[in-house]
PDB file of C-alpha atoms in Angstrom:
ATOM      1  CA  PHE A 211       0.000   0.000   0.000  1.00 62.00           C
ATOM      2  CA  ALA A 212       1.079   3.612  -0.573  1.00 82.00           C
ATOM      3  CA  VAL A 213      -0.822   4.975   2.434  1.00 88.00           C
ATOM      4  CA  LYS A 214      -2.866   3.244   5.130  1.00 89.00           C
ATOM      5  CA  ASN A 215      -5.544   4.568   7.481  1.00 88.00           C
ATOM      6  CA  VAL A 216      -4.504   8.185   6.959  1.00 92.00           C
ATOM      7  CA  THR A 217      -6.872  10.386   8.958  1.00 92.00           C
ATOM      8  CA  PHE A 218      -6.646  14.091   9.732  1.00 93.00           C
ATOM      9  CA  SER A 219      -8.736  17.233   9.514  1.00 93.00           C
ATOM     10  CA  VAL A 220      -7.732  20.753   8.585  1.00 94.00           C
ATOM     11  CA  ASN A 221      -9.400  23.613  10.429  1.00 93.00           C
ATOM     12  CA  GLY A 222     -10.515  26.696   8.525  1.00 93.00           C
ATOM     13  CA  GLY A 223      -8.321  29.791   8.478  1.00 95.00           C
ATOM     14  CA  ARG A 224      -5.221  27.915   9.645  1.00 96.00           C
ATOM     15  CA  ILE A 225      -1.980  26.611   8.162  1.00 97.00           C
ATOM     16  CA  PHE A 226      -1.656  22.845   8.284  1.00 97.00           C
ATOM     17  CA  GLY A 227       1.691  21.182   7.621  1.00 96.00           C
ATOM     18  CA  PHE A 228       1.689  17.644   6.220  1.00 95.00           C
ATOM     19  CA  LEU A 229       5.215  16.560   6.997  1.00 93.00           C
ATOM     20  CA  GLY A 230       7.438  13.624   6.222  1.00 89.00           C
ATOM     21  CA  ARG A 231      10.405  12.353   4.293  1.00 86.00           C
ATOM     22  CA  ASN A 232      10.368  11.997   0.523  1.00 85.00           C
ATOM     23  CA  GLY A 233       8.376   8.866  -0.289  1.00 87.00           C
ATOM     24  CA  ALA A 234       6.437   8.887   2.979  1.00 89.00           C
ATOM     25  CA  GLY A 235       3.051   9.213   1.258  1.00 92.00           C
ATOM     26  CA  LYS A 236       2.462  12.979   1.255  1.00 93.00           C
ATOM     27  CA  THR A 237       1.858  13.427  -2.468  1.00 93.00           C
ATOM     28  CA  THR A 238      -0.279  10.296  -2.736  1.00 93.00           C
ATOM     29  CA  THR A 239      -2.530  11.587   0.040  1.00 94.00           C
ATOM     30  CA  ILE A 240      -2.817  15.032  -1.539  1.00 95.00           C
ATOM     31  CA  ARG A 241      -3.668  13.532  -4.910  1.00 94.00           C
ATOM     32  CA  MET A 242      -6.525  11.656  -3.258  1.00 94.00           C
ATOM     33  CA  ILE A 243      -7.776  14.855  -1.626  1.00 94.00           C
ATOM     34  CA  VAL A 244      -8.034  16.576  -5.027  1.00 94.00           C
ATOM     35  CA  GLY A 245      -9.488  13.562  -6.819  1.00 93.00           C
ATOM     36  CA  ILE A 246      -6.512  12.516  -8.936  1.00 93.00           C
ATOM     37  CA  PHE A 247      -6.324   9.161  -7.135  1.00 92.00           C
ATOM     38  CA  LEU A 248      -9.302   7.357  -5.633  1.00 88.00           C
ATOM     39  CA  PRO A 249      -8.924   5.775  -2.188  1.00 88.00           C
ATOM     40  CA  ASP A 250      -9.576   2.050  -1.827  1.00 88.00           C
ATOM     41  CA  SER A 251     -11.486   2.705   1.382  1.00 89.00           C
ATOM     42  CA  GLY A 252     -12.545   5.535   3.645  1.00 88.00           C
ATOM     43  CA  ARG A 253     -13.866   8.914   2.605  1.00 90.00           C
ATOM     44  CA  ILE A 254     -12.637  12.405   1.807  1.00 93.00           C
ATOM     45  CA  GLU A 255     -14.591  15.498   2.780  1.00 92.00           C
ATOM     46  CA  LEU A 256     -14.060  19.052   1.584  1.00 93.00           C
ATOM     47  CA  PHE A 257     -15.708  21.950   3.412  1.00 93.00           C
ATOM     48  CA  GLY A 258     -17.701  19.505   5.513  1.00 90.00           C
ATOM     49  CA  ARG A 259     -19.187  17.737   2.490  1.00 92.00           C
ATOM     50  CA  GLU A 260     -18.381  14.448   0.817  1.00 91.00           C
ATOM     51  CA  PHE A 261     -15.937  14.952  -2.032  1.00 91.00           C
ATOM     52  CA  SER A 262     -17.285  16.010  -5.411  1.00 90.00           C
ATOM     53  CA  ARG A 263     -15.470  17.645  -8.286  1.00 89.00           C
ATOM     54  CA  THR A 264     -17.671  20.728  -8.125  1.00 89.00           C
ATOM     55  CA  LEU A 265     -16.071  21.529  -4.762  1.00 92.00           C
ATOM     56  CA  LEU A 266     -12.665  21.784  -6.443  1.00 91.00           C
ATOM     57  CA  ASP A 267     -13.599  25.256  -7.731  1.00 88.00           C
ATOM     58  CA  LYS A 268     -13.032  26.377  -4.130  1.00 92.00           C
ATOM     59  CA  VAL A 269      -9.577  24.767  -4.061  1.00 94.00           C
ATOM     60  CA  GLY A 270      -6.240  26.002  -5.360  1.00 94.00           C
ATOM     61  CA  TYR A 271      -3.736  23.194  -5.981  1.00 94.00           C
ATOM     62  CA  LEU A 272      -0.011  23.558  -6.547  1.00 93.00           C
ATOM     63  CA  PRO A 273       1.251  20.095  -7.549  1.00 91.00           C
ATOM     64  CA  GLU A 274       4.702  18.779  -6.735  1.00 83.00           C
ATOM     65  CA  GLU A 275       5.404  18.299 -10.434  1.00 81.00           C
ATOM     66  CA  ARG A 276       5.014  21.754 -11.933  1.00 77.00           C
ATOM     67  CA  GLY A 277       3.558  22.161 -15.413  1.00 82.00           C
ATOM     68  CA  LEU A 278       3.014  25.261 -17.539  1.00 90.00           C
ATOM     69  CA  TYR A 279       2.476  25.797 -21.255  1.00 91.00           C
ATOM     70  CA  ARG A 280       5.955  26.947 -22.144  1.00 92.00           C
ATOM     71  CA  ARG A 281       5.119  28.930 -25.302  1.00 94.00           C
ATOM     72  CA  MET A 282       2.259  30.942 -23.804  1.00 96.00           C
ATOM     73  CA  LYS A 283       2.834  34.452 -22.518  1.00 97.00           C
ATOM     74  CA  VAL A 284       2.787  34.735 -18.746  1.00 97.00           C
ATOM     75  CA  ILE A 285      -0.241  37.035 -18.547  1.00 97.00           C
ATOM     76  CA  ASP A 286      -2.192  34.985 -21.097  1.00 97.00           C
ATOM     77  CA  HIS A 287      -1.424  31.791 -19.217  1.00 96.00           C
ATOM     78  CA  LEU A 288      -2.684  33.170 -15.905  1.00 97.00           C
ATOM     79  CA  VAL A 289      -5.856  34.568 -17.469  1.00 96.00           C
ATOM     80  CA  PHE A 290      -6.490  31.251 -19.227  1.00 95.00           C
ATOM     81  CA  LEU A 291      -6.192  29.273 -15.985  1.00 93.00           C
ATOM     82  CA  ALA A 292      -8.325  31.771 -14.069  1.00 93.00           C
ATOM     83  CA  LYS A 293     -11.100  31.537 -16.661  1.00 93.00           C
ATOM     84  CA  LEU A 294     -11.110  27.742 -16.241  1.00 90.00           C
ATOM     85  CA  LYS A 295     -12.066  28.433 -12.612  1.00 89.00           C
ATOM     86  CA  GLY A 296     -14.881  30.782 -13.593  1.00 89.00           C
ATOM     87  CA  VAL A 297     -13.111  34.147 -13.251  1.00 92.00           C
ATOM     88  CA  ASP A 298     -14.063  36.738 -15.864  1.00 94.00           C
ATOM     89  CA  ARG A 299     -11.293  38.066 -18.111  1.00 95.00           C
ATOM     90  CA  ASN A 300     -11.132  41.610 -16.707  1.00 95.00           C
ATOM     91  CA  THR A 301     -10.907  40.403 -13.123  1.00 95.00           C
ATOM     92  CA  ALA A 302      -8.296  37.823 -14.106  1.00 95.00           C
ATOM     93  CA  LEU A 303      -6.180  40.460 -15.860  1.00 96.00           C
ATOM     94  CA  LYS A 304      -6.311  42.737 -12.839  1.00 95.00           C
ATOM     95  CA  GLU A 305      -5.503  39.988 -10.327  1.00 93.00           C
ATOM     96  CA  ALA A 306      -2.714  38.552 -12.472  1.00 95.00           C
ATOM     97  CA  SER A 307      -1.100  41.943 -13.043  1.00 95.00           C
ATOM     98  CA  ASN A 308      -1.284  42.868  -9.361  1.00 92.00           C
ATOM     99  CA  TRP A 309       0.344  39.630  -8.237  1.00 90.00           C
ATOM    100  CA  LEU A 310       2.992  39.688 -10.948  1.00 94.00           C
ATOM    101  CA  ASP A 311       3.985  43.160  -9.764  1.00 92.00           C
ATOM    102  CA  LYS A 312       3.943  42.051  -6.123  1.00 86.00           C
ATOM    103  CA  LEU A 313       6.213  39.071  -6.839  1.00 87.00           C
ATOM    104  CA  GLY A 314       8.621  41.055  -8.999  1.00 89.00           C
ATOM    105  CA  LEU A 315       7.477  39.711 -12.361  1.00 93.00           C
ATOM    106  CA  GLY A 316       5.614  42.732 -13.732  1.00 94.00           C
ATOM    107  CA  GLU A 317       8.188  43.331 -16.457  1.00 95.00           C
ATOM    108  CA  TRP A 318       7.931  39.713 -17.562  1.00 96.00           C
ATOM    109  CA  LYS A 319       4.184  39.445 -18.050  1.00 95.00           C
ATOM    110  CA  ASN A 320       4.394  39.551 -21.856  1.00 97.00           C
ATOM    111  CA  LYS A 321       7.285  37.088 -22.043  1.00 97.00           C
ATOM    112  CA  ARG A 322       6.769  33.436 -22.887  1.00 97.00           C
ATOM    113  CA  ILE A 323       6.955  30.987 -19.996  1.00 95.00           C
ATOM    114  CA  GLU A 324      10.023  29.337 -21.534  1.00 94.00           C
ATOM    115  CA  GLN A 325      11.930  32.631 -21.223  1.00 96.00           C
ATOM    116  CA  LEU A 326      11.578  32.642 -17.411  1.00 94.00           C
ATOM    117  CA  SER A 327      13.938  31.067 -14.909  1.00 90.00           C
ATOM    118  CA  LYS A 328      12.745  28.091 -12.879  1.00 86.00           C
ATOM    119  CA  GLY A 329      12.150  30.313  -9.854  1.00 85.00           C
ATOM    120  CA  MET A 330      10.117  32.755 -11.923  1.00 90.00           C
ATOM    121  CA  GLN A 331       8.039  29.916 -13.358  1.00 91.00           C
ATOM    122  CA  GLN A 332       7.278  28.661  -9.859  1.00 88.00           C
ATOM    123  CA  LYS A 333       6.066  32.130  -8.905  1.00 90.00           C
ATOM    124  CA  VAL A 334       3.761  32.099 -11.936  1.00 93.00           C
ATOM    125  CA  GLN A 335       2.413  28.692 -10.942  1.00 91.00           C
ATOM    126  CA  LEU A 336       1.829  29.911  -7.394  1.00 89.00           C
ATOM    127  CA  ILE A 337      -0.193  32.860  -8.733  1.00 92.00           C
ATOM    128  CA  ALA A 338      -2.188  30.429 -10.868  1.00 93.00           C
ATOM    129  CA  THR A 339      -2.986  28.445  -7.721  1.00 92.00           C
ATOM    130  CA  PHE A 340      -4.798  31.297  -5.988  1.00 89.00           C
ATOM    131  CA  ILE A 341      -5.852  33.714  -8.740  1.00 91.00           C
ATOM    132  CA  HIS A 342      -9.469  32.497  -8.422  1.00 91.00           C
ATOM    133  CA  ARG A 343      -9.407  33.269  -4.666  1.00 90.00           C
ATOM    134  CA  PRO A 344      -9.974  29.721  -3.395  1.00 93.00           C
ATOM    135  CA  GLN A 345     -11.045  28.986   0.159  1.00 94.00           C
ATOM    136  CA  LEU A 346      -8.491  26.180   0.466  1.00 96.00           C
ATOM    137  CA  LEU A 347      -4.929  26.199  -0.866  1.00 96.00           C
ATOM    138  CA  ILE A 348      -3.142  22.863  -1.206  1.00 96.00           C
ATOM    139  CA  LEU A 349       0.573  23.276  -1.859  1.00 95.00           C
ATOM    140  CA  ASP A 350       2.659  20.151  -2.477  1.00 94.00           C
ATOM    141  CA  GLU A 351       6.337  20.841  -1.703  1.00 90.00           C
ATOM    142  CA  PRO A 352       5.991  24.563  -2.552  1.00 89.00           C
ATOM    143  CA  PHE A 353       9.619  25.345  -1.638  1.00 85.00           C
ATOM    144  CA  SER A 354      11.200  22.611  -3.750  1.00 81.00           C
ATOM    145  CA  GLY A 355      13.913  23.924  -6.052  1.00 76.00           C
ATOM    146  CA  LEU A 356      13.661  27.533  -4.879  1.00 81.00           C
ATOM    147  CA  ASP A 357      16.633  29.580  -3.776  1.00 83.00           C
ATOM    148  CA  PRO A 358      16.486  31.055  -0.239  1.00 86.00           C
ATOM    149  CA  LEU A 359      15.233  34.446  -1.442  1.00 84.00           C
ATOM    150  CA  ASN A 360      12.344  32.961  -3.389  1.00 83.00           C
ATOM    151  CA  GLN A 361      11.552  30.628  -0.494  1.00 85.00           C
ATOM    152  CA  GLU A 362      11.003  33.723   1.645  1.00 87.00           C
ATOM    153  CA  VAL A 363       8.757  35.188  -1.069  1.00 84.00           C
ATOM    154  CA  PHE A 364       6.612  32.037  -0.911  1.00 85.00           C
ATOM    155  CA  ILE A 365       6.513  32.158   2.899  1.00 89.00           C
ATOM    156  CA  ASP A 366       5.322  35.776   2.800  1.00 89.00           C
ATOM    157  CA  ALA A 367       2.634  34.877   0.264  1.00 87.00           C
ATOM    158  CA  ILE A 368       1.378  31.975   2.395  1.00 89.00           C
ATOM    159  CA  LEU A 369       1.150  34.219   5.443  1.00 92.00           C
ATOM    160  CA  GLU A 370      -0.776  36.780   3.411  1.00 89.00           C
ATOM    161  CA  PHE A 371      -3.256  34.093   2.363  1.00 90.00           C
ATOM    162  CA  LYS A 372      -3.808  33.257   6.002  1.00 93.00           C
ATOM    163  CA  LYS A 373      -4.455  36.921   6.857  1.00 93.00           C
ATOM    164  CA  GLU A 374      -7.170  36.882   4.200  1.00 91.00           C
ATOM    165  CA  GLY A 375      -8.861  34.031   6.058  1.00 92.00           C
ATOM    166  CA  ARG A 376      -7.871  31.248   3.684  1.00 93.00           C
ATOM    167  CA  THR A 377      -6.995  27.734   4.757  1.00 96.00           C
ATOM    168  CA  ILE A 378      -3.626  26.347   3.697  1.00 97.00           C
ATOM    169  CA  LEU A 379      -2.519  22.734   3.608  1.00 97.00           C
ATOM    170  CA  PHE A 380       1.039  22.236   2.475  1.00 94.00           C
ATOM    171  CA  SER A 381       3.401  19.319   2.388  1.00 93.00           C
ATOM    172  CA  THR A 382       7.124  19.658   2.864  1.00 88.00           C
ATOM    173  CA  HIS A 383      10.190  17.813   4.017  1.00 83.00           C
ATOM    174  CA  ILE A 384      11.862  21.157   4.886  1.00 84.00           C
ATOM    175  CA  LEU A 385      10.834  21.261   8.522  1.00 87.00           C
ATOM    176  CA  GLU A 386      12.388  24.655   9.234  1.00 87.00           C
ATOM    177  CA  HIS A 387       9.753  26.278   7.017  1.00 86.00           C
ATOM    178  CA  ALA A 388       6.925  24.375   8.650  1.00 90.00           C
ATOM    179  CA  ASP A 389       8.289  25.454  12.039  1.00 90.00           C
ATOM    180  CA  LYS A 390       7.794  29.089  11.015  1.00 88.00           C
ATOM    181  CA  LEU A 391       4.398  28.719   9.409  1.00 93.00           C
ATOM    182  CA  CYS A 392       2.235  25.966  10.847  1.00 95.00           C
ATOM    183  CA  ASP A 393      -0.630  26.142  13.291  1.00 96.00           C
ATOM    184  CA  ASP A 394      -1.224  22.383  13.055  1.00 97.00           C
ATOM    185  CA  VAL A 395       0.830  19.460  11.754  1.00 96.00           C
ATOM    186  CA  ALA A 396       0.635  15.798  10.879  1.00 95.00           C
ATOM    187  CA  PHE A 397       3.708  13.595  10.486  1.00 93.00           C
ATOM    188  CA  ILE A 398       3.503  10.716   8.020  1.00 92.00           C
ATOM    189  CA  ALA A 399       5.987   7.851   7.870  1.00 90.00           C
ATOM    190  CA  GLY A 400       5.734   4.629   5.898  1.00 89.00           C
ATOM    191  CA  GLY A 401       2.323   5.643   4.596  1.00 91.00           C
ATOM    192  CA  GLU A 402       0.804   6.127   8.061  1.00 92.00           C
ATOM    193  CA  VAL A 403       0.179   9.228  10.175  1.00 93.00           C
ATOM    194  CA  VAL A 404       2.294   8.807  13.303  1.00 91.00           C
ATOM    195  CA  LEU A 405       1.627  12.119  15.050  1.00 91.00           C
ATOM    196  CA  LYS A 406      -0.793  15.002  14.570  1.00 93.00           C
ATOM    197  CA  GLY A 407      -2.014  17.971  16.515  1.00 94.00           C
ATOM    198  CA  GLU A 408      -1.740  21.657  17.209  1.00 95.00           C
ATOM    199  CA  LEU A 409       1.894  22.695  16.979  1.00 94.00           C
ATOM    200  CA  ALA A 410       1.745  24.878  20.094  1.00 94.00           C
ATOM    201  CA  SER A 411       0.415  21.938  22.130  1.00 95.00           C
ATOM    202  CA  LEU A 412       3.095  19.612  20.790  1.00 93.00           C
ATOM    203  CA  ARG A 413       5.761  22.148  21.707  1.00 93.00           C
ATOM    204  CA  GLN A 414       4.353  22.457  25.210  1.00 94.00           C
ATOM    205  CA  LYS A 415       4.280  18.673  25.625  1.00 92.00           C
ATOM    206  CA  TYR A 416       7.909  18.258  24.647  1.00 92.00           C
ATOM    207  CA  ALA A 417       9.029  21.242  26.706  1.00 93.00           C
ATOM    208  CA  SER A 418       7.311  19.734  29.766  1.00 94.00           C
ATOM    209  CA  LEU A 419       9.329  16.555  29.203  1.00 90.00           C
ATOM    210  CA  GLY A 420      12.538  18.574  29.087  1.00 92.00           C
ATOM    211  CA  LYS A 421      13.049  17.781  25.401  1.00 91.00           C
ATOM    212  CA  PRO A 422      13.792  20.144  22.503  1.00 91.00           C
ATOM    213  CA  ASN A 423      10.482  21.308  21.063  1.00 90.00           C
ATOM    214  CA  ASP A 424      11.360  22.568  17.601  1.00 90.00           C
ATOM    215  CA  LEU A 425       9.785  20.653  14.721  1.00 89.00           C
ATOM    216  CA  VAL A 426      13.038  19.059  13.610  1.00 88.00           C
ATOM    217  CA  SER A 427      13.580  17.547  17.068  1.00 91.00           C
ATOM    218  CA  ILE A 428       9.951  16.425  17.382  1.00 89.00           C
ATOM    219  CA  PHE A 429      10.153  14.829  13.929  1.00 87.00           C
ATOM    220  CA  ARG A 430      13.306  12.923  14.872  1.00 86.00           C
ATOM    221  CA  GLU A 431      11.699  11.736  18.097  1.00 85.00           C
ATOM    222  CA  GLU A 432       8.520  10.481  16.440  1.00 81.00           C
ATOM    223  CA  VAL A 433       9.642   9.350  12.987  1.00 77.00           C
ATOM    224  CA  ALA A 434      13.362   8.619  12.842  1.00 67.00           C
ATOM    225  CA  ASN A 435      13.134   5.033  14.072  1.00 60.00           C
ATOM    226  CA  ARG A 436      10.068   4.034  12.036  1.00 63.00           C
TER     227      ARG A 436
END
């Protein structure tokens, strides 16, 4: 099995970190949440309702394996993807232009995707994830392949989403980022969730035991020997 008896819930308006080593089952679980894979048993609920594809209009998904149409212009690509989510063209143009400026890509909006660096392309894909203003953002390894400066740009964007009242679920094996961002976490190892809960409570628990209570130390304590 790829994953087994994985159970967790994500509370609205919070940042939930789905944490584990590469190959632990994070991407498989996320792909089930967004309907790419179907679970053999159990159920998936979105927004308190049993999964249906119509609910995905309220979801923004950044997959681990990025994919953009390389010959399209940046602005055209973002408008195209926004329209697929029901956003009208004028609104999409405004939102895309605002975010391109905010992320330092305003001068590149009429360039083809293939002319952008990898970091720039990841910024474009991040904008595409939330241009339709989803209630839930699911980000699979959002920091993968980014230099430290662009990692900070992504962190700032995630925190801004939270301020707007959005819910964010993201997977990562870079625990230092999760330590900065998360309200709640779940650790997965060998396809099974081995620890989950509010990060502040987990920190308090480990501090009361006289143990280091940063996420890296908690991860080593709970997962390293599994």
